[in-house]
mmCIF file with all atom_site columns, C-alpha atoms in Angstrom:
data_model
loop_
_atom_site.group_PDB
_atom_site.id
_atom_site.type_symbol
_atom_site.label_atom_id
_atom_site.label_alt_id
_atom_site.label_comp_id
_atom_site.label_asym_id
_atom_site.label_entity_id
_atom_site.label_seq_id
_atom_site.pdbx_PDB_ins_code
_atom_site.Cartn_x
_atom_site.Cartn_y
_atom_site.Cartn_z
_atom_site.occupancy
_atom_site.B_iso_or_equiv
_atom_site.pdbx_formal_charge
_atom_site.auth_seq_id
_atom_site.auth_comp_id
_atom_site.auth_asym_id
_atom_site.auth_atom_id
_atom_site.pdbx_PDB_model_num
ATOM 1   C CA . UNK I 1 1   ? -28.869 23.823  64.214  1.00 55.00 ? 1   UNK I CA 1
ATOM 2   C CA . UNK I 1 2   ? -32.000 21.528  63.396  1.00 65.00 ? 2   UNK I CA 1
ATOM 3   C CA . UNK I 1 3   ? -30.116 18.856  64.028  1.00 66.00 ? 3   UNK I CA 1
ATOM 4   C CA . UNK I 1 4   ? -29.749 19.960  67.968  1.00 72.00 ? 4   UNK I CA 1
ATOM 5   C CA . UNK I 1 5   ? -33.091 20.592  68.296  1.00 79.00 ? 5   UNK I CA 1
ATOM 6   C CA . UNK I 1 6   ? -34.386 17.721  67.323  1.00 77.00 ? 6   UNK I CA 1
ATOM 7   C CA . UNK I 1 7   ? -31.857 15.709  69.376  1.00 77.00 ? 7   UNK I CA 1
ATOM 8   C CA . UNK I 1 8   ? -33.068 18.284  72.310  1.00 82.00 ? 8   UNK I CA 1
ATOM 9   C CA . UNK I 1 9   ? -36.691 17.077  71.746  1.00 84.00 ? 9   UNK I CA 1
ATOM 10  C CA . UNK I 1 10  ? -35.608 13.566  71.248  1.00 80.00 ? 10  UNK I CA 1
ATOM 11  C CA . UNK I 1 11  ? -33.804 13.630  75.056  1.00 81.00 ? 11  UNK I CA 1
ATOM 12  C CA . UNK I 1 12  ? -37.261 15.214  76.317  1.00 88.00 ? 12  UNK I CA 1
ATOM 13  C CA . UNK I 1 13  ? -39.592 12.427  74.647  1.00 87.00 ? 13  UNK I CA 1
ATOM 14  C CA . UNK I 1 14  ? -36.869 9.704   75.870  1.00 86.00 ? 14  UNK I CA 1
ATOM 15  C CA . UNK I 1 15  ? -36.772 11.357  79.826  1.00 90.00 ? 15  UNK I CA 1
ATOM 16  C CA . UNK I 1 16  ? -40.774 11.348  79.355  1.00 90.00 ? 16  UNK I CA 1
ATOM 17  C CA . UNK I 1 17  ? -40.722 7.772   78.669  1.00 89.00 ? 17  UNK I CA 1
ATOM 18  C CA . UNK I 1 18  ? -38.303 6.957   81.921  1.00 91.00 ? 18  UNK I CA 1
ATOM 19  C CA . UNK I 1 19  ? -40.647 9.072   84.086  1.00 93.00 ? 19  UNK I CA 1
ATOM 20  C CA . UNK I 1 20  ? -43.354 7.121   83.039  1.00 93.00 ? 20  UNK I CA 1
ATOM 21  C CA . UNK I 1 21  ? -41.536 3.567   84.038  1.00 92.00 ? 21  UNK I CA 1
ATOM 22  C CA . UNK I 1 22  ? -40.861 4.899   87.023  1.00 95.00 ? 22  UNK I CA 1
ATOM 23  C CA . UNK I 1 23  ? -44.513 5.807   87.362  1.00 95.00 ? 23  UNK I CA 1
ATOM 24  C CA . UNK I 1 24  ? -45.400 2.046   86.280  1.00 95.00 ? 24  UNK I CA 1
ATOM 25  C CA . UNK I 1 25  ? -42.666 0.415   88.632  1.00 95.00 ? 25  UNK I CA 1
ATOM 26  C CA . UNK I 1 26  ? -44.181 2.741   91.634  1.00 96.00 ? 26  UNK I CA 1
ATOM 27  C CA . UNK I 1 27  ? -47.688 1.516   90.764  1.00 96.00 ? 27  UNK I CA 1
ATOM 28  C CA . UNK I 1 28  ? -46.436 -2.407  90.609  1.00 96.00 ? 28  UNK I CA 1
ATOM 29  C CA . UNK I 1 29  ? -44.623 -2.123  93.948  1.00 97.00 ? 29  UNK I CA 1
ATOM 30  C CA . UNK I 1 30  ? -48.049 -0.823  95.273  1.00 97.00 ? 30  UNK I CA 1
ATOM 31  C CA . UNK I 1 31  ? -49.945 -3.313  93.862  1.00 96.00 ? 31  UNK I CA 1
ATOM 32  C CA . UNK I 1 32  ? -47.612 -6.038  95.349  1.00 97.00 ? 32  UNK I CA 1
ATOM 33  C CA . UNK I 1 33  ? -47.701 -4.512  98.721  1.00 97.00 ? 33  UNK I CA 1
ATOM 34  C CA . UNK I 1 34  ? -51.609 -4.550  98.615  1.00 97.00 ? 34  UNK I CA 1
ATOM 35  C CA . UNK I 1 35  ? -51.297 -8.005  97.632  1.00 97.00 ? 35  UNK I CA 1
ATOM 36  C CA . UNK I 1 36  ? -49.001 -9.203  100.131 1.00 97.00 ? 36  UNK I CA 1
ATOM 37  C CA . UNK I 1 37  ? -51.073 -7.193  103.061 1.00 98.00 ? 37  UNK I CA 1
ATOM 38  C CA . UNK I 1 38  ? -53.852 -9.137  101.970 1.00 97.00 ? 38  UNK I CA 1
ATOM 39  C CA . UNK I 1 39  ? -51.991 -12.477 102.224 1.00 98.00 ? 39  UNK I CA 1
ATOM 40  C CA . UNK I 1 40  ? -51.487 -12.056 105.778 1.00 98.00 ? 40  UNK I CA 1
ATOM 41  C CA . UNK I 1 41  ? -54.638 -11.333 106.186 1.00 98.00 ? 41  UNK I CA 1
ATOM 42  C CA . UNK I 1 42  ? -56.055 -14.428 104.642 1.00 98.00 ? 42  UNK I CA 1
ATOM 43  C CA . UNK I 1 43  ? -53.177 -16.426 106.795 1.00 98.00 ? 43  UNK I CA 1
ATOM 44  C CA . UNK I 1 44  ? -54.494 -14.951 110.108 1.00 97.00 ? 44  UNK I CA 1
ATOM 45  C CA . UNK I 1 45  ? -58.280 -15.556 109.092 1.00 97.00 ? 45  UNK I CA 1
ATOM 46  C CA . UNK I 1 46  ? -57.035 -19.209 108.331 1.00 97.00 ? 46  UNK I CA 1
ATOM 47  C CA . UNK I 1 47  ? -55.629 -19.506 111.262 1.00 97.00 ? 47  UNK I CA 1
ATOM 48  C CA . UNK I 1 48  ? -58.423 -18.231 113.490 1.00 95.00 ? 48  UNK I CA 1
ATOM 49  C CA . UNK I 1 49  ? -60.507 -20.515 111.432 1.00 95.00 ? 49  UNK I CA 1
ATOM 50  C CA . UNK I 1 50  ? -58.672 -23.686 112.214 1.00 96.00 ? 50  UNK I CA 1
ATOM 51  C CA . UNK I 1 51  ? -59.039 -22.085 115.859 1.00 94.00 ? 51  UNK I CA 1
ATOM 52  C CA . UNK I 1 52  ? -62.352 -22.443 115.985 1.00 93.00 ? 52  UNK I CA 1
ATOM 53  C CA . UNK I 1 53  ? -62.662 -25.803 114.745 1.00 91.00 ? 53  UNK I CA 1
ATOM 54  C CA . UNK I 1 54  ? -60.844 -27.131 117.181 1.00 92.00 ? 54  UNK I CA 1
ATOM 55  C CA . UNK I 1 55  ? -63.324 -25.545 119.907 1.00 90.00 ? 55  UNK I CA 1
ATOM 56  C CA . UNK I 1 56  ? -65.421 -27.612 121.599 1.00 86.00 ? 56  UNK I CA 1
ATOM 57  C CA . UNK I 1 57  ? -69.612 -27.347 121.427 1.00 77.00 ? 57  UNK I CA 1
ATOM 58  C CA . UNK I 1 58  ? -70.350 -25.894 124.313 1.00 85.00 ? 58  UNK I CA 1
ATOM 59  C CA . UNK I 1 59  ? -66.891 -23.325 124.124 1.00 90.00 ? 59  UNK I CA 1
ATOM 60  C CA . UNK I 1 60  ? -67.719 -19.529 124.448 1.00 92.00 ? 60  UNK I CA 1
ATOM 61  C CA . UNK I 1 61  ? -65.767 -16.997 122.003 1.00 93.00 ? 61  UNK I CA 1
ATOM 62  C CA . UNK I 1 62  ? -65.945 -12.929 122.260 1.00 94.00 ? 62  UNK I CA 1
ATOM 63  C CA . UNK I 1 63  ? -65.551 -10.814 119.719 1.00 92.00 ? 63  UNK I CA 1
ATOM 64  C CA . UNK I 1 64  ? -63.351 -7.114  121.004 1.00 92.00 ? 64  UNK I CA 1
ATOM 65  C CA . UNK I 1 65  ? -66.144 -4.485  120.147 1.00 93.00 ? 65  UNK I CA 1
ATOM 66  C CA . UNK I 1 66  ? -64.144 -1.179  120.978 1.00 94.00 ? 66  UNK I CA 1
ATOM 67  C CA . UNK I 1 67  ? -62.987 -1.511  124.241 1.00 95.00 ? 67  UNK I CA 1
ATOM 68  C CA . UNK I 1 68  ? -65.678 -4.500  125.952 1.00 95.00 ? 68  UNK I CA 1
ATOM 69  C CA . UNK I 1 69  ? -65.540 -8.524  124.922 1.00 95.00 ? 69  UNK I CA 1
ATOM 70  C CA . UNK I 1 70  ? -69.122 -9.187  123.531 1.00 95.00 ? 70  UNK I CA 1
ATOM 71  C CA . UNK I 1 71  ? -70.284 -12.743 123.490 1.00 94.00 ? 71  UNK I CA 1
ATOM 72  C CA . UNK I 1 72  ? -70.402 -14.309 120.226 1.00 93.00 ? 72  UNK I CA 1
ATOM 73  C CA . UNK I 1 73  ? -72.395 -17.529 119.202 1.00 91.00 ? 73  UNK I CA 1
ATOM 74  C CA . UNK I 1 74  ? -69.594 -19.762 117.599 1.00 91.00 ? 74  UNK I CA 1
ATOM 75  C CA . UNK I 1 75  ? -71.503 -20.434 114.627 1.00 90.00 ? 75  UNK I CA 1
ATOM 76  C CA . UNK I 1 76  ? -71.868 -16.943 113.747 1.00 92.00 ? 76  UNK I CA 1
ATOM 77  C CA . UNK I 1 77  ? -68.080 -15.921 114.724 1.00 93.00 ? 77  UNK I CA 1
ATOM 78  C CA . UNK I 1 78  ? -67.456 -18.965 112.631 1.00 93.00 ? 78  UNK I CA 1
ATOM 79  C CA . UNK I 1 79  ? -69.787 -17.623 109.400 1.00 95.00 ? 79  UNK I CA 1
ATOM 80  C CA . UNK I 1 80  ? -68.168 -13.985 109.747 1.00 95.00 ? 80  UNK I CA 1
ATOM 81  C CA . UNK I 1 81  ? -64.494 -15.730 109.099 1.00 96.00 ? 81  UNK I CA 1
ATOM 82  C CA . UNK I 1 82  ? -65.542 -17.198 106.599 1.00 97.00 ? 82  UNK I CA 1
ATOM 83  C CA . UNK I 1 83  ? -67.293 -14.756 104.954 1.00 98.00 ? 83  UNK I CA 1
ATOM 84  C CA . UNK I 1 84  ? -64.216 -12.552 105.529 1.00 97.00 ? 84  UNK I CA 1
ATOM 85  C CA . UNK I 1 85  ? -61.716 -15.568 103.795 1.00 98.00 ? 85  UNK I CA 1
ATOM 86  C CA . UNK I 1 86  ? -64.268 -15.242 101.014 1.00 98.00 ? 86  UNK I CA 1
ATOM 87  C CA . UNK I 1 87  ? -63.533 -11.327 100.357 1.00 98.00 ? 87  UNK I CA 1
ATOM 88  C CA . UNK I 1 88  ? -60.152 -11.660 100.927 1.00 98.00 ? 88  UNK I CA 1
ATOM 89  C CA . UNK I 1 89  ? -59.521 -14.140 98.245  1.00 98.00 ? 89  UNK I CA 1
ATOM 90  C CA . UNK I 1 90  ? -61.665 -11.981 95.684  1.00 97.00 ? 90  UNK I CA 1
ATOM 91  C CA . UNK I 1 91  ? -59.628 -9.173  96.661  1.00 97.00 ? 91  UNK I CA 1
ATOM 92  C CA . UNK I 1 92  ? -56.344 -10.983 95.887  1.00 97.00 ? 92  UNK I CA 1
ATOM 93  C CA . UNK I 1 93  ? -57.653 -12.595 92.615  1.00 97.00 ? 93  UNK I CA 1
ATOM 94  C CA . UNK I 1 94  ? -58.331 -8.595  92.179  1.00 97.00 ? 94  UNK I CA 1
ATOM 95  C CA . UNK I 1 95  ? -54.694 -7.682  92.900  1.00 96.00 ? 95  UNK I CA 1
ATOM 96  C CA . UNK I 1 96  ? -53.305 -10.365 90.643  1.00 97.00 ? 96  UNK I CA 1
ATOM 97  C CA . UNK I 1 97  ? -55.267 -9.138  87.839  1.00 97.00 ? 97  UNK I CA 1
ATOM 98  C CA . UNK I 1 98  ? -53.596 -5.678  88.338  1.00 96.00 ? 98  UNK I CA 1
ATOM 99  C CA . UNK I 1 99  ? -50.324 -7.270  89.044  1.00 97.00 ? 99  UNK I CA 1
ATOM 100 C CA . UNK I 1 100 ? -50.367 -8.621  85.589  1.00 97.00 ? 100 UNK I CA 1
ATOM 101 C CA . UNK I 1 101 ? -51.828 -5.544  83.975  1.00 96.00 ? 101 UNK I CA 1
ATOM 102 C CA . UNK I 1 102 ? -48.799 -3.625  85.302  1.00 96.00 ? 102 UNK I CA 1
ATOM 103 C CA . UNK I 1 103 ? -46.297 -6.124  84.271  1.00 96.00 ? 103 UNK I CA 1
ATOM 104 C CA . UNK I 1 104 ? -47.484 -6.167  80.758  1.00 96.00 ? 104 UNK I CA 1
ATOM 105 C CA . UNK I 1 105 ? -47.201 -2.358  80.914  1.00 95.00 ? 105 UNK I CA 1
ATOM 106 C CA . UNK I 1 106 ? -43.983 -2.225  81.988  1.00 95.00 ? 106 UNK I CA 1
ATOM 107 C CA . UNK I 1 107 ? -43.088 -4.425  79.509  1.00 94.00 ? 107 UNK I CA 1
ATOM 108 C CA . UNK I 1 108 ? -44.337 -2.498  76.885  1.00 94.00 ? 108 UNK I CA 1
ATOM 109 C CA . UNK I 1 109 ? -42.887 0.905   78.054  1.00 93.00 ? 109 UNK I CA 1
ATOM 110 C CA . UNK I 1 110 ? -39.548 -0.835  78.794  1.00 93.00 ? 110 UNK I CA 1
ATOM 111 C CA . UNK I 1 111 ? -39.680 -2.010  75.230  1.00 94.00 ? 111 UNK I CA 1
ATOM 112 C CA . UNK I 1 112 ? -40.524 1.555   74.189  1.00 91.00 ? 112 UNK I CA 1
ATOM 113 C CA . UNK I 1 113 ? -37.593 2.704   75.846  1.00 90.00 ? 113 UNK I CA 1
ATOM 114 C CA . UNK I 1 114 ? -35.039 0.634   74.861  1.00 92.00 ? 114 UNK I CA 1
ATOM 115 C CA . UNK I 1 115 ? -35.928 0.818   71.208  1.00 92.00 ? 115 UNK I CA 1
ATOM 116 C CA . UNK I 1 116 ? -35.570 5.029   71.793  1.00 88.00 ? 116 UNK I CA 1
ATOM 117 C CA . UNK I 1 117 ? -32.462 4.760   73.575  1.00 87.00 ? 117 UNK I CA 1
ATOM 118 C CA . UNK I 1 118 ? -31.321 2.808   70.556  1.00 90.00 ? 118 UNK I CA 1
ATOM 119 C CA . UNK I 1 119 ? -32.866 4.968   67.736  1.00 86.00 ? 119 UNK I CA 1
ATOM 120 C CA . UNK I 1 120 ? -30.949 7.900   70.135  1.00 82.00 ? 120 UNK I CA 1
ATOM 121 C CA . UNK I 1 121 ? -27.503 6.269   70.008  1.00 86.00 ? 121 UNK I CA 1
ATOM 122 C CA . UNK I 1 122 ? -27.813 5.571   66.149  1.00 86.00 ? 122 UNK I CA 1
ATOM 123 C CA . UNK I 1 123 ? -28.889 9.019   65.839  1.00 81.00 ? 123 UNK I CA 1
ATOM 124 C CA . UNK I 1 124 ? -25.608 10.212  67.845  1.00 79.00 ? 124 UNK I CA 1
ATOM 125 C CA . UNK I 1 125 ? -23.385 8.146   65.774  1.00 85.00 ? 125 UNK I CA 1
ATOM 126 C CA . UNK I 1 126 ? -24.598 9.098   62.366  1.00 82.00 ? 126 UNK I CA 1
ATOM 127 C CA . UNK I 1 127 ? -24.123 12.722  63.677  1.00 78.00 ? 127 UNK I CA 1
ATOM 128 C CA . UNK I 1 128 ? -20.540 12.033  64.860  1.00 81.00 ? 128 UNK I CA 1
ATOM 129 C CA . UNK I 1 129 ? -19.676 10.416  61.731  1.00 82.00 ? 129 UNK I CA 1
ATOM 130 C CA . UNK I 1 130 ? -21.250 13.512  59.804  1.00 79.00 ? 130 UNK I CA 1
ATOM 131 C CA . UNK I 1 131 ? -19.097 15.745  61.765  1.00 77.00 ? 131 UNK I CA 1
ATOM 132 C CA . UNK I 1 132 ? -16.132 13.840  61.298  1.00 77.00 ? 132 UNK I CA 1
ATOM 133 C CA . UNK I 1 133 ? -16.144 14.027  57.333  1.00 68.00 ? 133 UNK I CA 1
#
């Protein structure tokens, strides 16, 4: 009877441990949808930066405030790109940082799991051969 309940409690700690992959994996895909959002982003703001080299001096950009084109001094439309290529690429050195963090913790809890699953199965088979004597 011992013997079932700790095999019970073993299941529960081994279904804990798959929840908690599942957790990790869910958190991973996040981070790798943040970072590819943010790679667009940086793509477009490269592009409208190449954009705007190409203008010539005297050209006139407008920047889409609500509803109404404002007119925007190139230099500063071209400092406000910039600045915004800037954050961007902090924010995907950011997301790589987590990326890896939640790798390595996957790792880990995949390890975990697979060394339970084993422990489990060695556990079932001693118990079988027990049974069979």
């Amino acid at each position: 009877m011992a013997a079932v309940k700790e095999q019970q409690e073993f299941v529960k700690k081994l279904q804990s441990e798959r929840e908690k992959l599942q957790v990790l994996t869910k958190e991973f895909q996040k981070f790798v949808s943040t970072r590819q959002q943010f790679d667009a982003q940086l793509n477009e703001n490269d592009l409208v930066l190449s954009e705007f080299n190409r203008l010539k001096p005297n050209a006139e950009v407008f920047k889409l405030v609500g509803p109404v084109l404002v007119k925007q001094e190139v230099t500063e439309a071209i400092s406000t790109v910039k600045k915004r290529i800037t954050f961007i690429k902090g924010e995907l050195e950011r997301c790589d940082k987590n990326i890896s963090a939640s790798e390595e913790k996957q790792g880990k809890s995949r390890e975990a799991l697979m060394k339970m699953q084993q422990q489990y199965q060695q556990k079932v088979q001693a118990m079988q051969q027990a049974a069979a004597k």
